[in-house]
Amino acid sequence: MTSDTPRPALTRDRIVQAAVALIEREGAEALSMRRVAAELDVAVMSLYNHVPNKTALLEGVAERVVEGLELGDDPGRSWQEGARALVRAFRKVAHDYPRCMTIVLTHKVDTAAGLRPMERALALADAAGFDAETAVRTMRALLAYAIGAQVREVGMEKMLGHLAETGAESWNRLDPEEFPHVIAYGPQLAAHDPESDFEFGLDLLIAALEALPRRPAGKPGPGTG
Amino acid sequence: MTSDTPRPALTRDRIVQAAVALIEREGAEALSMRRVAAELDVAVMSLYNHVPNKTALLEGVAERVVEGLELGDDPGRSWQEGARALVRAFRKVAHDYPRCMTIVLTHKVDTAAGLRPMERALALADAAGFDAETAVRTMRALLAYAIGAQVREVGMEKMLGHLAETGAESWNRLDPEEFPHVIAYGPQLAAHDPESDFEFGLDLLIAALEALPRRPAGKPGPGTG
DNA sequence: AAGCGCGGACGTACGGTGTACGTTTCACGT
DNA sequence: ACGTGAAACGTACACCGTACGTCCGCGCTT
């Protein structure tokens, strides 16, 4: 009876996979080593043969998620389109793994997977003709917006969900003296279209970048191709 | 012996205060009801007379922190300066309570304190002459950047701290084929000046907003003053 | 083929966590 | 003086992360 219970062999990959699935299904605070073990039909301590501790597991989750970034190559397009595609790729994984995003944003990703998007952003800024310092700052500004847009969106959804529970009475209780604009813009605030909101801010940044000084064109950037 | 042990009376405010202090001193994951109770020299369950559960306590922490936002009035300045001041105010509290920021970003703030910055942002967008929809989107874009810049900064610091531990060998192990720009821009990436990085992105957004279409000047905005 | 080593799965156990519940204490209105 | 209600408290339970020791089965050496 060698293959009596042919379980597919416990692996760090399978553990991380199960953790991601569990988080997406029940939320990040529902993740525990015991729950993951149960998910894999395995004893708790068996996990520790492949993962040193829970923090490392969470780092693995973060890494797995950022690996999902689809940065297509397509060298034909402009740097503007490339930058848009990159930021949109970030948004896409954030949309695919919404509940894992908290983990990604609060844990380091020290593998090559974490650096790949940065490399891409710097390459784009270089292609746009920015000097080194501006390139780095551009990358940081775009990353900041990509992150913040997502955090703001999920925070807003949580807020709206809470408001939906308590009913619309909360809005009516607002002091018109203190919050005239919030009340006046109520319709626009309530009808939120995350997609176009996101594109609005992205357009702002790209437009501002286009107005920045750049070196002529086709020049000594460090890129190899 | 009525005033034998004259403890200053347990209060929701004192509990939240202690939680904030504990988080800033030892990190968010060090916060537990027992630790807070010990901090206040009180039995654990006594806390539950003033706070329904730990989540509510964390929401209280988040609320307390956003209440720290200093949005000075100063009606004389331009909307550009007002917007800068608002985003900088956000950055200031994030700098004053860095370890509480995680809590703020992952918990709802459903009191008036949470709406006050939003009201201010909408008022500024209105003063700038944007229509309602653009005003809301402007507010969201600025908020996204403010949040993201901070999250990115603390994430980067964590990363750099980790790199400092493992030494510079990590950089030398980078594949020059895959990460030419990361390697070439190493100096700019290592020497990070969060302040000017932050201002760079903020300038981008403000500049882009200035280029947006606006209604003439002095018009029917919903603001009262 | 026989023996052995070793990695991986497992069970137990410990200290810590959030919190439900019942009990005690004590200031205060009557 | 006495009842009353709020608040502090202690106990208890289920769950958590994980240190440690045990045990089994595969693969290598002889």
XYZ file of C-alpha atoms (C1' of nucleotides) in Angstrom:
510
model
C 0.000 0.000 0.000
C 2.467 2.586 -1.121
C -0.041 4.803 -2.923
C -2.924 4.267 -0.581
C -3.540 7.961 0.105
C -2.005 9.663 -2.928
C -1.971 13.228 -1.688
C -0.158 15.573 -4.096
C 2.868 16.185 -1.835
C 2.986 19.213 0.431
C 4.893 22.114 -1.093
C 5.593 25.725 -0.343
C 3.800 26.601 -3.542
C 0.677 24.691 -2.595
C 0.710 26.279 0.853
C 0.957 29.793 -0.555
C -1.715 28.985 -3.108
C -4.053 27.755 -0.386
C -3.348 30.864 1.688
C -4.195 33.146 -1.228
C -7.405 31.272 -1.914
C -8.392 31.337 1.746
C -7.725 35.066 2.037
C -9.749 35.849 -1.061
C -12.573 33.671 0.127
C -12.809 34.678 3.787
C -10.642 37.733 4.269
C -7.126 38.298 5.526
C -8.014 38.104 9.215
C -9.470 34.618 8.700
C -6.090 33.252 7.669
C -4.393 31.118 10.265
C -1.890 28.315 10.042
C -4.525 25.912 11.286
C -7.034 26.977 8.652
C -4.444 26.630 5.890
C -3.483 23.200 7.164
C -7.117 22.124 7.255
C -7.525 23.420 3.723
C -4.710 21.151 2.584
C -5.892 18.272 4.807
C -2.605 18.245 6.654
C -1.424 18.654 10.230
C -0.579 22.185 11.287
C 3.067 21.616 12.014
C 3.692 20.032 8.648
C 3.469 23.508 7.156
C 6.558 24.526 9.085
C 8.670 22.136 7.052
C 8.183 24.442 4.079
C 7.566 27.845 5.639
C 9.557 29.176 8.617
C 6.666 31.150 10.134
C 3.445 32.936 9.388
C 5.135 36.190 8.374
C 7.142 34.352 5.760
C 3.930 32.781 4.482
C 2.368 36.227 4.139
C 5.449 37.444 2.299
C 4.989 34.492 0.010
C 1.406 35.548 -0.579
C 2.509 39.082 -1.426
C 5.159 37.785 -3.787
C 2.687 35.465 -5.493
C 0.280 38.324 -6.064
C 2.820 40.734 -7.565
C 4.014 37.904 -9.791
C 0.539 38.082 -11.293
C 1.376 41.477 -12.772
C 0.976 41.167 -16.522
C 3.468 43.562 -18.043
C 3.218 42.811 -21.730
C 6.212 43.816 -23.759
C 4.915 45.454 -26.935
C 7.849 47.799 -27.685
C 5.922 49.559 -30.428
C 3.784 51.779 -28.270
C 4.648 55.174 -26.831
C 5.947 55.635 -23.304
C 2.604 57.192 -22.397
C 0.723 54.065 -23.381
C 3.362 51.932 -21.732
C 3.009 53.815 -18.467
C -0.759 53.562 -18.644
C -0.505 49.839 -19.293
C 1.813 49.375 -16.329
C -0.371 51.233 -13.866
C -3.428 49.473 -15.241
C -1.694 46.122 -14.771
C -1.241 46.995 -11.120
C -4.885 47.890 -10.895
C -5.848 44.617 -12.528
C -4.116 42.402 -9.970
C -5.512 44.587 -7.219
C -8.915 43.909 -8.689
C -8.251 40.183 -9.049
C -6.909 39.789 -5.499
C -8.623 42.604 -3.599
C -8.350 41.075 -0.150
C -4.695 40.141 -0.611
C -3.771 43.745 -1.351
C -3.572 44.561 2.350
C -0.937 41.870 2.654
C 0.997 43.096 -0.362
C 1.102 46.648 0.943
C 2.262 45.681 4.423
C 4.920 43.086 3.608
C 8.186 43.317 1.796
C 8.706 41.559 -1.519
C 12.428 41.044 -1.755
C 12.534 38.727 -4.750
C 13.052 39.604 -8.396
C 9.284 39.622 -8.887
C 9.042 42.764 -6.825
C 11.686 44.550 -8.845
C 10.299 43.717 -12.256
C 7.571 46.364 -12.278
C 10.091 48.911 -11.064
C 12.473 48.002 -13.858
C 9.656 48.423 -16.344
C 8.678 51.819 -14.937
C 12.252 53.057 -15.029
C 12.677 51.812 -18.585
C 9.577 53.725 -19.616
C 10.731 56.906 -17.899
C 14.079 56.506 -19.614
C 12.378 55.991 -22.967
C 10.400 59.159 -22.326
C 13.698 61.014 -22.104
C 13.795 61.893 -18.420
C 17.111 62.188 -16.621
C 17.907 59.644 -13.929
C 16.543 61.569 -10.997
C 13.323 62.508 -12.742
C 12.906 58.944 -13.930
C 13.051 57.619 -10.385
C 10.668 60.266 -9.128
C 8.281 59.601 -11.979
C 8.296 55.931 -11.133
C 7.588 56.721 -7.499
C 4.749 59.116 -8.306
C 3.063 56.602 -10.590
C 3.485 53.837 -8.040
C 2.102 56.058 -5.311
C -0.965 56.811 -7.385
C -1.490 53.186 -8.361
C -1.320 52.093 -4.732
C -3.342 54.956 -3.347
C -6.114 54.690 -5.902
C -6.638 51.080 -4.900
C -6.458 51.652 -1.160
C -8.852 54.551 -1.455
C -11.246 52.522 -3.555
C -11.527 49.581 -1.164
C -11.755 51.967 1.788
C -14.558 53.787 0.046
C -16.359 50.539 -0.677
C -16.121 49.578 2.974
C -17.515 52.970 3.892
C -20.366 52.682 1.403
C -21.160 49.185 2.589
C -21.441 50.489 6.119
C -23.627 53.374 4.986
C -25.853 50.941 3.105
C -26.376 48.998 6.326
C -27.262 51.999 8.423
C -29.523 53.367 5.700
C -29.525 56.826 4.180
C -30.312 58.473 7.485
C -26.613 59.128 8.042
C -26.572 61.546 5.125
C -29.589 63.417 6.351
C -27.984 63.859 9.743
C -25.072 65.765 8.224
C -24.720 69.309 9.457
C -25.395 71.528 6.396
C -23.375 74.292 7.984
C -20.233 72.190 8.228
C -20.553 69.997 5.120
C -22.203 72.062 2.357
C -20.090 70.641 -0.445
C -20.334 67.032 0.713
C -24.109 67.396 0.724
C -24.261 69.286 -2.562
C -22.027 66.728 -4.298
C -23.850 63.804 -2.761
C -24.978 62.332 -6.105
C -21.474 62.423 -7.543
C -20.049 60.949 -4.346
C -22.562 58.142 -4.195
C -22.402 57.163 -7.877
C -18.795 56.061 -7.915
C -17.292 54.612 -11.062
C -13.902 53.360 -9.908
C -12.752 52.746 -13.448
C -13.186 56.289 -14.724
C -12.045 57.763 -11.415
C -8.871 55.789 -11.811
C -8.373 56.876 -15.408
C -9.027 60.499 -14.495
C -6.129 60.626 -12.062
C -3.918 58.608 -14.357
C -4.585 61.051 -17.182
C -3.662 63.908 -14.879
C -0.294 62.385 -14.103
C 0.532 61.438 -17.669
C -0.433 64.890 -18.916
C 1.787 66.498 -16.302
C 4.663 64.207 -17.227
C 4.333 65.197 -20.879
C 4.882 68.814 -19.882
C 8.150 67.973 -18.106
C 11.515 68.828 -19.742
C 13.092 65.884 -21.545
C 16.268 65.287 -23.476
C 15.863 65.297 -27.294
C 15.072 61.723 -28.400
C 16.894 58.411 -28.802
C 19.707 58.910 -26.388
C 22.152 57.295 -23.960
C 19.651 55.701 -21.610
C 21.050 52.694 -19.735
C 18.556 50.322 -21.294
C 19.832 47.512 -23.457
C 16.782 47.346 -25.670
C -11.158 55.204 52.097
C -13.028 56.668 49.188
C -9.961 58.099 47.453
C -7.566 55.377 48.425
C -6.527 54.505 44.865
C -7.377 57.698 42.950
C -7.124 56.363 39.437
C -8.277 58.899 36.823
C -11.440 56.977 35.872
C -11.445 54.641 32.889
C -12.772 56.265 29.729
C -13.080 55.456 26.064
C -10.814 58.385 25.351
C -8.114 57.164 27.698
C -8.348 53.665 26.199
C -7.970 54.947 22.640
C -5.147 57.217 23.719
C -3.325 54.290 25.316
C -3.874 52.187 22.202
C -2.400 54.879 19.970
C 0.593 55.283 22.235
C 1.137 51.523 22.400
C 0.931 51.150 18.626
C 3.383 53.956 18.028
C 5.749 52.552 20.617
C 5.674 48.847 19.745
C 3.851 48.476 16.436
C 0.321 47.619 15.451
C 0.719 43.865 15.865
C 1.780 44.364 19.501
C -1.604 45.813 20.383
C -3.849 43.519 22.363
C -6.643 44.155 24.808
C -4.485 42.734 27.575
C -1.583 45.022 26.764
C -3.845 48.063 26.690
C -5.399 47.046 29.984
C -1.967 46.584 31.537
C -0.963 49.987 30.207
C -3.890 51.552 32.065
C -3.381 49.310 35.127
C -6.830 47.846 34.740
C -8.362 44.419 34.298
C -8.883 43.321 30.705
C -12.639 43.049 30.804
C -13.040 46.525 32.207
C -12.201 47.841 28.765
C -15.351 46.258 27.396
C -17.477 48.629 29.432
C -16.335 51.423 27.121
C -15.473 49.652 23.873
C -17.627 46.877 22.367
C -14.732 44.954 20.848
C -11.224 45.240 19.466
C -12.356 46.293 15.996
C -14.245 49.212 17.484
C -11.146 50.160 19.418
C -9.118 50.180 16.204
C -11.770 52.307 14.540
C -11.419 54.663 17.460
C -7.674 54.776 16.858
C -8.229 55.578 13.190
C -10.698 58.299 14.044
C -8.369 59.805 16.613
C -5.558 59.969 14.083
C -7.566 61.636 11.312
C -8.832 64.124 13.886
C -5.208 65.185 14.133
C -5.409 66.596 10.602
C -4.587 70.286 10.832
C -6.560 71.969 8.101
C -5.952 75.644 8.769
C -8.524 77.976 7.311
C -6.630 80.894 5.737
C -9.137 81.919 3.028
C -6.667 84.319 1.445
C -4.573 81.775 -0.410
C -5.198 80.296 -3.852
C -6.848 76.937 -4.349
C -3.483 75.565 -5.441
C -1.900 76.478 -2.141
C -4.985 75.231 -0.305
C -4.800 71.870 -2.041
C -1.100 71.608 -1.293
C -1.728 72.453 2.339
C -4.432 69.810 2.590
C -2.364 67.026 1.107
C 0.596 68.087 3.213
C -1.578 68.006 6.317
C -2.372 64.389 5.511
C 1.298 63.692 5.091
C 2.044 65.354 8.412
C -0.247 63.136 10.469
C 1.061 60.131 8.576
C 4.514 61.215 9.654
C 3.436 61.838 13.245
C 1.636 58.490 13.594
C 3.441 56.269 11.100
C 2.542 52.934 12.689
C -1.106 53.878 13.106
C -1.460 54.567 9.386
C -2.011 50.878 8.678
C -4.979 51.013 11.005
C -6.361 54.169 9.434
C -6.169 52.718 5.933
C -7.869 49.448 6.846
C -10.709 50.689 9.042
C -13.682 52.841 8.321
C -14.001 56.282 9.904
C -17.701 56.997 9.914
C -17.723 60.078 12.124
C -17.691 63.709 11.079
C -13.914 63.760 11.542
C -13.544 61.541 8.510
C -15.682 63.783 6.336
C -14.009 67.048 7.260
C -10.980 66.633 4.960
C -13.310 65.594 2.165
C -15.422 68.695 2.659
C -12.285 70.802 2.536
C -11.080 69.145 -0.663
C -14.442 69.611 -2.348
C -14.559 73.249 -1.267
C -11.144 73.823 -2.819
C -12.120 72.105 -6.061
C -15.234 74.217 -6.143
C -13.220 77.367 -5.509
C -10.957 76.349 -8.379
C -13.976 76.446 -10.630
C -14.456 72.771 -11.418
C -17.883 71.373 -12.057
C -19.323 68.919 -9.561
C -18.122 65.753 -11.223
C -14.612 67.051 -11.794
C -14.488 68.337 -8.243
C -15.244 64.908 -6.846
C -12.721 63.264 -9.116
C -10.091 65.827 -8.241
C -10.675 65.163 -4.587
C -10.336 61.434 -5.176
C -7.150 61.777 -7.203
C -5.499 63.956 -4.563
C -6.600 61.604 -1.806
C -5.290 58.629 -3.738
C -1.922 60.278 -4.161
C -1.742 61.349 -0.520
C -2.487 57.825 0.640
C -0.314 56.074 -1.901
C 2.706 58.284 -1.361
C 2.652 57.405 2.309
C 2.092 53.684 1.839
C 4.839 53.556 -0.743
C 7.220 55.438 1.506
C 6.821 53.169 4.517
C 6.983 50.113 2.269
C 10.183 51.402 0.762
C 11.653 52.052 4.190
C 10.870 48.497 5.211
C 12.541 47.274 2.039
C 15.617 49.423 2.603
C 15.830 48.306 6.199
C 15.799 44.712 5.031
C 18.451 45.445 2.422
C 20.593 47.145 5.049
C 20.462 43.969 7.136
C 21.430 41.632 4.354
C 24.165 43.997 3.168
C 24.768 45.338 -0.323
C 25.291 41.853 -1.738
C 21.666 41.755 -2.833
C 22.280 44.517 -5.321
C 25.326 42.850 -6.769
C 23.373 39.663 -7.299
C 20.916 41.463 -9.591
C 20.841 40.136 -13.120
C 22.171 42.988 -15.308
C 20.287 41.531 -18.254
C 16.949 41.774 -16.543
C 17.386 44.888 -14.432
C 19.604 47.333 -16.354
C 17.707 50.441 -15.284
C 17.360 49.434 -11.650
C 21.110 48.943 -11.535
C 21.917 52.105 -13.483
C 19.628 54.206 -11.294
C 20.893 52.588 -8.103
C 22.231 55.831 -6.615
C 18.980 57.691 -7.184
C 16.995 54.755 -5.803
C 19.127 54.421 -2.682
C 19.282 58.142 -1.859
C 15.614 58.666 -1.182
C 14.366 62.047 -0.052
C 10.707 61.365 0.809
C 9.955 65.047 1.166
C 10.976 66.085 -2.332
C 9.625 62.870 -3.852
C 6.296 63.737 -2.301
C 6.398 67.334 -3.537
C 7.357 66.183 -7.025
C 4.228 64.102 -7.436
C 2.078 66.742 -5.784
C 3.401 69.362 -8.216
C 2.542 67.050 -11.100
C -1.052 66.748 -9.984
C -1.532 70.446 -9.251
C -0.018 71.401 -12.590
C -2.324 69.009 -14.393
C -5.310 70.382 -12.513
C -4.411 73.917 -13.556
C -4.640 72.831 -17.179
C -8.183 71.517 -16.727
C -11.168 73.503 -18.032
C -12.878 75.607 -15.372
C -15.857 77.896 -15.224
C -14.997 81.629 -15.352
C -14.503 82.823 -11.751
C -16.681 83.587 -8.752
C -19.710 81.484 -9.504
C -22.554 79.442 -8.159
C -20.552 76.925 -6.145
C -22.579 75.334 -3.328
C -20.236 76.715 -0.680
C -21.618 79.140 1.860
C -18.396 81.038 2.449
C 19.361 -7.787 -0.138
C 20.261 -5.595 4.320
C 21.231 -1.731 6.929
C 21.047 2.965 7.741
C 20.300 7.966 7.612
C 17.454 11.600 6.996
C 13.806 14.545 5.578
C 9.106 15.320 6.171
C 4.575 14.466 8.475
C 2.691 14.334 12.894
C 1.037 14.999 18.071
C 1.596 17.283 22.168
C 2.144 21.265 24.803
C 2.784 26.179 26.187
C 1.938 30.900 26.381
C -0.870 34.363 24.413
C -5.300 36.245 22.245
C -10.459 38.001 21.996
C -14.400 37.909 24.540
C -18.939 35.673 26.794
C -20.671 35.358 31.276
C -21.411 35.701 36.231
C -19.955 38.017 40.382
C -18.599 41.803 43.217
C -18.164 46.582 44.554
C -19.601 51.125 45.172
C -21.629 55.865 44.377
C -26.019 57.706 44.307
C -31.237 58.816 44.359
C -34.931 57.773 47.208
C -31.072 53.025 55.389
C -31.882 50.744 51.382
C -32.363 49.427 46.813
C -30.382 50.189 42.146
C -27.624 50.475 38.312
C -23.179 51.163 36.356
C -18.675 49.665 36.151
C -14.628 46.900 37.551
C -13.363 42.339 37.965
C -12.245 36.980 37.658
C -13.054 32.850 35.443
C -13.473 30.186 31.426
C -13.393 28.818 26.563
C -12.038 28.495 21.934
C -8.505 29.671 19.055
C -3.919 31.283 17.765
C 1.495 30.728 16.532
C 5.003 27.693 17.183
C 8.943 24.968 20.003
C 9.971 20.310 20.569
C 10.091 15.295 20.315
C 8.500 11.211 17.848
C 7.881 8.246 14.006
C 7.568 6.505 9.427
C 9.085 5.640 4.686
C 12.200 6.533 0.853
C 16.814 6.283 -1.096
C 21.602 5.419 -0.656
C 25.584 2.583 0.765
C 27.625 -1.748 1.411
